[in-house]
Amino acid sequence: MNPLSISVVIPVYNAGLPLQEAIDSALSQVGVNVEVIVVDDGSSCSVTQSILDSYGDRIRYFRQKNAGPAAARNLGVQQASHEWIAFL
């Protein structure tokens, strides 16, 4: 039986350390294939960018001009490639 495949969409705006906790939580799931998609909604802090850079190719990262959390979620859904979508 193939494991469940889930795309986890994380919209972010100047999130800092809570972002790292959210990504770590998604990546630590057992028994499922997890694709983590982070959409940066125009963050202005350097902490967000440095956290995202530290994950390398373990996450998919997109940046857009600030358009609000709904627009960030929509972009994440458009980029998702797995059967199920979860939002953090």
PDB file of N, CA and C in Angstrom:
ATOM      1  N   MET A   1       0.842  -1.174   0.000  1.00  0.00           N
ATOM      2  CA  MET A   1       0.000   0.000   0.000  1.00  0.00           C
ATOM      3  C   MET A   1       0.896   1.250   0.000  1.00  0.00           C
ATOM      4  N   ASN A   2       0.614   2.171  -0.876  1.00  0.00           N
ATOM      5  CA  ASN A   2       1.391   3.404  -0.954  1.00  0.00           C
ATOM      6  C   ASN A   2       1.000   4.347   0.173  1.00  0.00           C
ATOM      7  N   PRO A   3       1.977   5.046   0.740  1.00  0.00           N
ATOM      8  CA  PRO A   3       1.645   6.014   1.793  1.00  0.00           C
ATOM      9  C   PRO A   3       0.869   7.195   1.214  1.00  0.00           C
ATOM     10  N   LEU A   4       0.119   7.829   2.064  1.00  0.00           N
ATOM     11  CA  LEU A   4      -0.650   9.007   1.703  1.00  0.00           C
ATOM     12  C   LEU A   4       0.293  10.120   1.283  1.00  0.00           C
ATOM     13  N   SER A   5      -0.058  10.874   0.245  1.00  0.00           N
ATOM     14  CA  SER A   5       0.748  11.998  -0.218  1.00  0.00           C
ATOM     15  C   SER A   5       0.018  13.298   0.077  1.00  0.00           C
ATOM     16  N   ILE A   6       0.675  14.191   0.819  1.00  0.00           N
ATOM     17  CA  ILE A   6       0.053  15.432   1.266  1.00  0.00           C
ATOM     18  C   ILE A   6       0.948  16.614   0.923  1.00  0.00           C
ATOM     19  N   SER A   7       0.346  17.660   0.354  1.00  0.00           N
ATOM     20  CA  SER A   7       1.029  18.940   0.162  1.00  0.00           C
ATOM     21  C   SER A   7       0.630  19.833   1.327  1.00  0.00           C
ATOM     22  N   VAL A   8       1.616  20.293   2.084  1.00  0.00           N
ATOM     23  CA  VAL A   8       1.376  21.176   3.222  1.00  0.00           C
ATOM     24  C   VAL A   8       1.699  22.594   2.781  1.00  0.00           C
ATOM     25  N   VAL A   9       0.694  23.466   2.801  1.00  0.00           N
ATOM     26  CA  VAL A   9       0.863  24.850   2.369  1.00  0.00           C
ATOM     27  C   VAL A   9       0.975  25.744   3.605  1.00  0.00           C
ATOM     28  N   ILE A  10       2.067  26.507   3.650  1.00  0.00           N
ATOM     29  CA  ILE A  10       2.316  27.400   4.774  1.00  0.00           C
ATOM     30  C   ILE A  10       2.458  28.825   4.245  1.00  0.00           C
ATOM     31  N   PRO A  11       1.411  29.659   4.364  1.00  0.00           N
ATOM     32  CA  PRO A  11       1.569  31.061   4.001  1.00  0.00           C
ATOM     33  C   PRO A  11       2.307  31.780   5.132  1.00  0.00           C
ATOM     34  N   VAL A  12       3.194  32.697   4.803  1.00  0.00           N
ATOM     35  CA  VAL A  12       3.999  33.342   5.836  1.00  0.00           C
ATOM     36  C   VAL A  12       4.201  34.820   5.524  1.00  0.00           C
ATOM     37  N   TYR A  13       4.179  35.610   6.594  1.00  0.00           N
ATOM     38  CA  TYR A  13       4.501  37.035   6.489  1.00  0.00           C
ATOM     39  C   TYR A  13       5.237  37.432   7.764  1.00  0.00           C
ATOM     40  N   ASN A  14       6.523  37.705   7.644  1.00  0.00           N
ATOM     41  CA  ASN A  14       7.361  38.094   8.789  1.00  0.00           C
ATOM     42  C   ASN A  14       7.167  37.154   9.980  1.00  0.00           C
ATOM     43  N   ALA A  15       7.245  35.860   9.737  1.00  0.00           N
ATOM     44  CA  ALA A  15       6.927  34.883  10.773  1.00  0.00           C
ATOM     45  C   ALA A  15       8.087  34.565  11.705  1.00  0.00           C
ATOM     46  N   GLY A  16       9.308  34.607  11.217  1.00  0.00           N
ATOM     47  CA  GLY A  16      10.447  34.300  12.068  1.00  0.00           C
ATOM     48  C   GLY A  16      10.434  32.872  12.583  1.00  0.00           C
ATOM     49  N   LEU A  17      10.751  32.682  13.855  1.00  0.00           N
ATOM     50  CA  LEU A  17      10.930  31.345  14.425  1.00  0.00           C
ATOM     51  C   LEU A  17       9.689  30.453  14.398  1.00  0.00           C
ATOM     52  N   PRO A  18       8.461  30.973  14.549  1.00  0.00           N
ATOM     53  CA  PRO A  18       7.304  30.065  14.411  1.00  0.00           C
ATOM     54  C   PRO A  18       7.262  29.366  13.044  1.00  0.00           C
ATOM     55  N   LEU A  19       7.820  30.006  12.031  1.00  0.00           N
ATOM     56  CA  LEU A  19       7.892  29.379  10.711  1.00  0.00           C
ATOM     57  C   LEU A  19       8.753  28.127  10.766  1.00  0.00           C
ATOM     58  N   GLN A  20       9.874  28.209  11.424  1.00  0.00           N
ATOM     59  CA  GLN A  20      10.770  27.064  11.543  1.00  0.00           C
ATOM     60  C   GLN A  20      10.069  25.909  12.260  1.00  0.00           C
ATOM     61  N   GLU A  21       9.332  26.203  13.308  1.00  0.00           N
ATOM     62  CA  GLU A  21       8.599  25.163  14.032  1.00  0.00           C
ATOM     63  C   GLU A  21       7.538  24.523  13.142  1.00  0.00           C
ATOM     64  N   ALA A  22       6.850  25.313  12.339  1.00  0.00           N
ATOM     65  CA  ALA A  22       5.811  24.781  11.450  1.00  0.00           C
ATOM     66  C   ALA A  22       6.419  23.873  10.384  1.00  0.00           C
ATOM     67  N   ILE A  23       7.519  24.309   9.775  1.00  0.00           N
ATOM     68  CA  ILE A  23       8.176  23.493   8.747  1.00  0.00           C
ATOM     69  C   ILE A  23       8.710  22.203   9.350  1.00  0.00           C
ATOM     70  N   ASP A  24       9.369  22.298  10.499  1.00  0.00           N
ATOM     71  CA  ASP A  24       9.901  21.099  11.152  1.00  0.00           C
ATOM     72  C   ASP A  24       8.784  20.111  11.480  1.00  0.00           C
ATOM     73  N   SER A  25       7.652  20.617  11.934  1.00  0.00           N
ATOM     74  CA  SER A  25       6.520  19.758  12.257  1.00  0.00           C
ATOM     75  C   SER A  25       6.016  19.025  11.015  1.00  0.00           C
ATOM     76  N   ALA A  26       5.876  19.738   9.925  1.00  0.00           N
ATOM     77  CA  ALA A  26       5.397  19.118   8.682  1.00  0.00           C
ATOM     78  C   ALA A  26       6.384  18.074   8.173  1.00  0.00           C
ATOM     79  N   LEU A  27       7.677  18.401   8.208  1.00  0.00           N
ATOM     80  CA  LEU A  27       8.688  17.470   7.702  1.00  0.00           C
ATOM     81  C   LEU A  27       8.863  16.235   8.585  1.00  0.00           C
ATOM     82  N   SER A  28       8.456  16.305   9.831  1.00  0.00           N
ATOM     83  CA  SER A  28       8.663  15.182  10.748  1.00  0.00           C
ATOM     84  C   SER A  28       7.536  14.154  10.721  1.00  0.00           C
ATOM     85  N   GLN A  29       6.536  14.347   9.891  1.00  0.00           N
ATOM     86  CA  GLN A  29       5.422  13.406   9.834  1.00  0.00           C
ATOM     87  C   GLN A  29       5.897  12.045   9.334  1.00  0.00           C
ATOM     88  N   VAL A  30       5.374  11.005   9.919  1.00  0.00           N
ATOM     89  CA  VAL A  30       5.786   9.638   9.607  1.00  0.00           C
ATOM     90  C   VAL A  30       4.636   8.923   8.900  1.00  0.00           C
ATOM     91  N   GLY A  31       4.974   8.112   7.915  1.00  0.00           N
ATOM     92  CA  GLY A  31       3.969   7.296   7.238  1.00  0.00           C
ATOM     93  C   GLY A  31       3.248   7.999   6.107  1.00  0.00           C
ATOM     94  N   VAL A  32       3.683   9.196   5.761  1.00  0.00           N
ATOM     95  CA  VAL A  32       3.089   9.948   4.651  1.00  0.00           C
ATOM     96  C   VAL A  32       4.206  10.585   3.828  1.00  0.00           C
ATOM     97  N   ASN A  33       3.929  10.787   2.548  1.00  0.00           N
ATOM     98  CA  ASN A  33       4.821  11.582   1.711  1.00  0.00           C
ATOM     99  C   ASN A  33       4.381  13.032   1.858  1.00  0.00           C
ATOM    100  N   VAL A  34       5.293  13.887   2.310  1.00  0.00           N
ATOM    101  CA  VAL A  34       4.952  15.278   2.576  1.00  0.00           C
ATOM    102  C   VAL A  34       5.739  16.190   1.645  1.00  0.00           C
ATOM    103  N   GLU A  35       5.017  17.067   1.000  1.00  0.00           N
ATOM    104  CA  GLU A  35       5.598  18.143   0.208  1.00  0.00           C
ATOM    105  C   GLU A  35       5.272  19.426   0.960  1.00  0.00           C
ATOM    106  N   VAL A  36       6.288  20.177   1.388  1.00  0.00           N
ATOM    107  CA  VAL A  36       6.060  21.417   2.117  1.00  0.00           C
ATOM    108  C   VAL A  36       6.229  22.585   1.153  1.00  0.00           C
ATOM    109  N   ILE A  37       5.173  23.394   1.053  1.00  0.00           N
ATOM    110  CA  ILE A  37       5.173  24.564   0.178  1.00  0.00           C
ATOM    111  C   ILE A  37       5.013  25.787   1.060  1.00  0.00           C
ATOM    112  N   VAL A  38       6.007  26.663   1.039  1.00  0.00           N
ATOM    113  CA  VAL A  38       5.948  27.899   1.808  1.00  0.00           C
ATOM    114  C   VAL A  38       5.767  29.052   0.824  1.00  0.00           C
ATOM    115  N   VAL A  39       4.757  29.871   1.071  1.00  0.00           N
ATOM    116  CA  VAL A  39       4.527  31.059   0.242  1.00  0.00           C
ATOM    117  C   VAL A  39       4.769  32.285   1.108  1.00  0.00           C
ATOM    118  N   ASP A  40       5.829  33.005   0.795  1.00  0.00           N
ATOM    119  CA  ASP A  40       6.178  34.227   1.498  1.00  0.00           C
ATOM    120  C   ASP A  40       5.372  35.365   0.878  1.00  0.00           C
ATOM    121  N   ASP A  41       4.515  35.962   1.680  1.00  0.00           N
ATOM    122  CA  ASP A  41       3.605  37.015   1.220  1.00  0.00           C
ATOM    123  C   ASP A  41       4.243  38.396   1.394  1.00  0.00           C
ATOM    124  N   GLY A  42       5.455  38.557   0.843  1.00  0.00           N
ATOM    125  CA  GLY A  42       6.112  39.861   0.853  1.00  0.00           C
ATOM    126  C   GLY A  42       6.739  40.247   2.170  1.00  0.00           C
ATOM    127  N   SER A  43       7.284  39.271   2.904  1.00  0.00           N
ATOM    128  CA  SER A  43       7.928  39.570   4.192  1.00  0.00           C
ATOM    129  C   SER A  43       9.040  40.597   4.018  1.00  0.00           C
ATOM    130  N   SER A  44       9.203  41.424   5.040  1.00  0.00           N
ATOM    131  CA  SER A  44      10.264  42.432   5.005  1.00  0.00           C
ATOM    132  C   SER A  44      11.396  42.117   5.970  1.00  0.00           C
ATOM    133  N   CYS A  45      11.260  41.064   6.767  1.00  0.00           N
ATOM    134  CA  CYS A  45      12.309  40.727   7.729  1.00  0.00           C
ATOM    135  C   CYS A  45      13.291  39.732   7.117  1.00  0.00           C
ATOM    136  N   SER A  46      14.543  39.833   7.498  1.00  0.00           N
ATOM    137  CA  SER A  46      15.567  38.933   6.967  1.00  0.00           C
ATOM    138  C   SER A  46      15.530  37.566   7.643  1.00  0.00           C
ATOM    139  N   VAL A  47      14.933  37.480   8.823  1.00  0.00           N
ATOM    140  CA  VAL A  47      14.863  36.204   9.545  1.00  0.00           C
ATOM    141  C   VAL A  47      14.067  35.183   8.740  1.00  0.00           C
ATOM    142  N   THR A  48      12.948  35.592   8.170  1.00  0.00           N
ATOM    143  CA  THR A  48      12.117  34.681   7.378  1.00  0.00           C
ATOM    144  C   THR A  48      12.928  34.090   6.234  1.00  0.00           C
ATOM    145  N   GLN A  49      13.637  34.929   5.499  1.00  0.00           N
ATOM    146  CA  GLN A  49      14.425  34.462   4.354  1.00  0.00           C
ATOM    147  C   GLN A  49      15.532  33.517   4.787  1.00  0.00           C
ATOM    148  N   SER A  50      16.222  33.821   5.864  1.00  0.00           N
ATOM    149  CA  SER A  50      17.326  32.953   6.297  1.00  0.00           C
ATOM    150  C   SER A  50      16.804  31.593   6.757  1.00  0.00           C
ATOM    151  N   ILE A  51      15.647  31.561   7.401  1.00  0.00           N
ATOM    152  CA  ILE A  51      15.046  30.286   7.800  1.00  0.00           C
ATOM    153  C   ILE A  51      14.701  29.463   6.567  1.00  0.00           C
ATOM    154  N   LEU A  52      14.069  30.082   5.588  1.00  0.00           N
ATOM    155  CA  LEU A  52      13.696  29.365   4.371  1.00  0.00           C
ATOM    156  C   LEU A  52      14.930  28.838   3.644  1.00  0.00           C
ATOM    157  N   ASP A  53      15.980  29.643   3.568  1.00  0.00           N
ATOM    158  CA  ASP A  53      17.214  29.218   2.897  1.00  0.00           C
ATOM    159  C   ASP A  53      17.844  28.014   3.575  1.00  0.00           C
ATOM    160  N   SER A  54      17.675  27.888   4.885  1.00  0.00           N
ATOM    161  CA  SER A  54      18.317  26.794   5.623  1.00  0.00           C
ATOM    162  C   SER A  54      17.746  25.419   5.268  1.00  0.00           C
ATOM    163  N   TYR A  55      16.572  25.356   4.654  1.00  0.00           N
ATOM    164  CA  TYR A  55      15.951  24.070   4.315  1.00  0.00           C
ATOM    165  C   TYR A  55      16.353  23.555   2.941  1.00  0.00           C
ATOM    166  N   GLY A  56      16.981  24.382   2.146  1.00  0.00           N
ATOM    167  CA  GLY A  56      17.437  23.940   0.830  1.00  0.00           C
ATOM    168  C   GLY A  56      16.310  23.363  -0.002  1.00  0.00           C
ATOM    169  N   ASP A  57      16.540  22.177  -0.560  1.00  0.00           N
ATOM    170  CA  ASP A  57      15.542  21.571  -1.448  1.00  0.00           C
ATOM    171  C   ASP A  57      14.528  20.693  -0.716  1.00  0.00           C
ATOM    172  N   ARG A  58      14.523  20.732   0.614  1.00  0.00           N
ATOM    173  CA  ARG A  58      13.534  19.943   1.365  1.00  0.00           C
ATOM    174  C   ARG A  58      12.155  20.598   1.357  1.00  0.00           C
ATOM    175  N   ILE A  59      12.082  21.876   0.972  1.00  0.00           N
ATOM    176  CA  ILE A  59      10.798  22.569   0.864  1.00  0.00           C
ATOM    177  C   ILE A  59      10.735  23.255  -0.502  1.00  0.00           C
ATOM    178  N   ARG A  60       9.520  23.584  -0.903  1.00  0.00           N
ATOM    179  CA  ARG A  60       9.318  24.409  -2.100  1.00  0.00           C
ATOM    180  C   ARG A  60       8.920  25.785  -1.599  1.00  0.00           C
ATOM    181  N   TYR A  61       9.542  26.798  -2.159  1.00  0.00           N
ATOM    182  CA  TYR A  61       9.378  28.158  -1.652  1.00  0.00           C
ATOM    183  C   TYR A  61       8.999  29.095  -2.799  1.00  0.00           C
ATOM    184  N   PHE A  62       7.973  29.906  -2.540  1.00  0.00           N
ATOM    185  CA  PHE A  62       7.522  30.905  -3.505  1.00  0.00           C
ATOM    186  C   PHE A  62       7.384  32.235  -2.776  1.00  0.00           C
ATOM    187  N   ARG A  63       7.662  33.302  -3.479  1.00  0.00           N
ATOM    188  CA  ARG A  63       7.536  34.645  -2.903  1.00  0.00           C
ATOM    189  C   ARG A  63       6.625  35.455  -3.805  1.00  0.00           C
ATOM    190  N   GLN A  64       5.741  36.226  -3.177  1.00  0.00           N
ATOM    191  CA  GLN A  64       4.855  37.123  -3.921  1.00  0.00           C
ATOM    192  C   GLN A  64       4.811  38.461  -3.217  1.00  0.00           C
ATOM    193  N   LYS A  65       4.368  39.487  -3.930  1.00  0.00           N
ATOM    194  CA  LYS A  65       4.130  40.777  -3.288  1.00  0.00           C
ATOM    195  C   LYS A  65       3.008  40.595  -2.287  1.00  0.00           C
ATOM    196  N   ASN A  66       3.018  41.388  -1.222  1.00  0.00           N
ATOM    197  CA  ASN A  66       2.024  41.256  -0.175  1.00  0.00           C
ATOM    198  C   ASN A  66       0.618  41.389  -0.743  1.00  0.00           C
ATOM    199  N   ALA A  67      -0.146  40.304  -0.619  1.00  0.00           N
ATOM    200  CA  ALA A  67      -1.519  40.285  -1.125  1.00  0.00           C
ATOM    201  C   ALA A  67      -2.470  39.652  -0.121  1.00  0.00           C
ATOM    202  N   GLY A  68      -1.957  39.285   1.062  1.00  0.00           N
ATOM    203  CA  GLY A  68      -2.796  38.708   2.100  1.00  0.00           C
ATOM    204  C   GLY A  68      -2.705  37.193   2.145  1.00  0.00           C
ATOM    205  N   PRO A  69      -3.140  36.619   3.278  1.00  0.00           N
ATOM    206  CA  PRO A  69      -3.008  35.169   3.474  1.00  0.00           C
ATOM    207  C   PRO A  69      -3.824  34.329   2.493  1.00  0.00           C
ATOM    208  N   ALA A  70      -4.977  34.804   2.079  1.00  0.00           N
ATOM    209  CA  ALA A  70      -5.782  34.017   1.136  1.00  0.00           C
ATOM    210  C   ALA A  70      -5.062  33.886  -0.203  1.00  0.00           C
ATOM    211  N   ALA A  71      -4.473  34.968  -0.683  1.00  0.00           N
ATOM    212  CA  ALA A  71      -3.723  34.915  -1.944  1.00  0.00           C
ATOM    213  C   ALA A  71      -2.515  33.998  -1.813  1.00  0.00           C
ATOM    214  N   ALA A  72      -1.856  34.027  -0.668  1.00  0.00           N
ATOM    215  CA  ALA A  72      -0.705  33.144  -0.446  1.00  0.00           C
ATOM    216  C   ALA A  72      -1.149  31.676  -0.432  1.00  0.00           C
ATOM    217  N   ARG A  73      -2.248  31.392   0.233  1.00  0.00           N
ATOM    218  CA  ARG A  73      -2.764  30.009   0.233  1.00  0.00           C
ATOM    219  C   ARG A  73      -3.131  29.571  -1.180  1.00  0.00           C
ATOM    220  N   ASN A  74      -3.778  30.459  -1.934  1.00  0.00           N
ATOM    221  CA  ASN A  74      -4.174  30.113  -3.306  1.00  0.00           C
ATOM    222  C   ASN A  74      -2.963  29.782  -4.168  1.00  0.00           C
ATOM    223  N   LEU A  75      -1.885  30.560  -4.044  1.00  0.00           N
ATOM    224  CA  LEU A  75      -0.669  30.259  -4.806  1.00  0.00           C
ATOM    225  C   LEU A  75      -0.111  28.909  -4.386  1.00  0.00           C
ATOM    226  N   GLY A  76      -0.112  28.622  -3.092  1.00  0.00           N
ATOM    227  CA  GLY A  76       0.366  27.328  -2.613  1.00  0.00           C
ATOM    228  C   GLY A  76      -0.441  26.178  -3.185  1.00  0.00           C
ATOM    229  N   VAL A  77      -1.744  26.321  -3.223  1.00  0.00           N
ATOM    230  CA  VAL A  77      -2.612  25.273  -3.783  1.00  0.00           C
ATOM    231  C   VAL A  77      -2.318  25.081  -5.270  1.00  0.00           C
ATOM    232  N   GLN A  78      -2.114  26.170  -5.987  1.00  0.00           N
ATOM    233  CA  GLN A  78      -1.793  26.074  -7.423  1.00  0.00           C
ATOM    234  C   GLN A  78      -0.488  25.312  -7.656  1.00  0.00           C
ATOM    235  N   GLN A  79       0.450  25.420  -6.738  1.00  0.00           N
ATOM    236  CA  GLN A  79       1.752  24.775  -6.892  1.00  0.00           C
ATOM    237  C   GLN A  79       1.800  23.357  -6.328  1.00  0.00           C
ATOM    238  N   ALA A  80       0.769  22.956  -5.611  1.00  0.00           N
ATOM    239  CA  ALA A  80       0.751  21.641  -4.963  1.00  0.00           C
ATOM    240  C   ALA A  80       0.710  20.525  -5.999  1.00  0.00           C
ATOM    241  N   SER A  81       1.420  19.432  -5.681  1.00  0.00           N
ATOM    242  CA  SER A  81       1.452  18.311  -6.615  1.00  0.00           C
ATOM    243  C   SER A  81       0.925  17.009  -6.009  1.00  0.00           C
ATOM    244  N   HIS A  82       0.562  17.027  -4.735  1.00  0.00           N
ATOM    245  CA  HIS A  82       0.072  15.805  -4.100  1.00  0.00           C
ATOM    246  C   HIS A  82      -1.456  15.775  -4.074  1.00  0.00           C
ATOM    247  N   GLU A  83      -1.959  14.599  -3.764  1.00  0.00           N
ATOM    248  CA  GLU A  83      -3.400  14.341  -3.811  1.00  0.00           C
ATOM    249  C   GLU A  83      -4.182  15.143  -2.761  1.00  0.00           C
ATOM    250  N   TRP A  84      -3.617  15.307  -1.575  1.00  0.00           N
ATOM    251  CA  TRP A  84      -4.279  16.009  -0.480  1.00  0.00           C
ATOM    252  C   TRP A  84      -3.523  17.284  -0.139  1.00  0.00           C
ATOM    253  N   ILE A  85      -4.269  18.288   0.354  1.00  0.00           N
ATOM    254  CA  ILE A  85      -3.665  19.574   0.749  1.00  0.00           C
ATOM    255  C   ILE A  85      -4.025  19.858   2.182  1.00  0.00           C
ATOM    256  N   ALA A  86      -3.023  20.256   2.951  1.00  0.00           N
ATOM    257  CA  ALA A  86      -3.224  20.683   4.344  1.00  0.00           C
ATOM    258  C   ALA A  86      -2.653  22.081   4.494  1.00  0.00           C
ATOM    259  N   PHE A  87      -3.297  22.891   5.329  1.00  0.00           N
ATOM    260  CA  PHE A  87      -2.828  24.258   5.562  1.00  0.00           C
ATOM    261  C   PHE A  87      -2.287  24.388   6.983  1.00  0.00           C
ATOM    262  N   LEU A  88      -1.174  25.088   7.130  1.00  0.00           N
ATOM    263  CA  LEU A  88      -0.641  25.433   8.446  1.00  0.00           C
ATOM    264  C   LEU A  88      -0.606  26.938   8.540  1.00  0.00           C
TER     265      LEU A  88
END
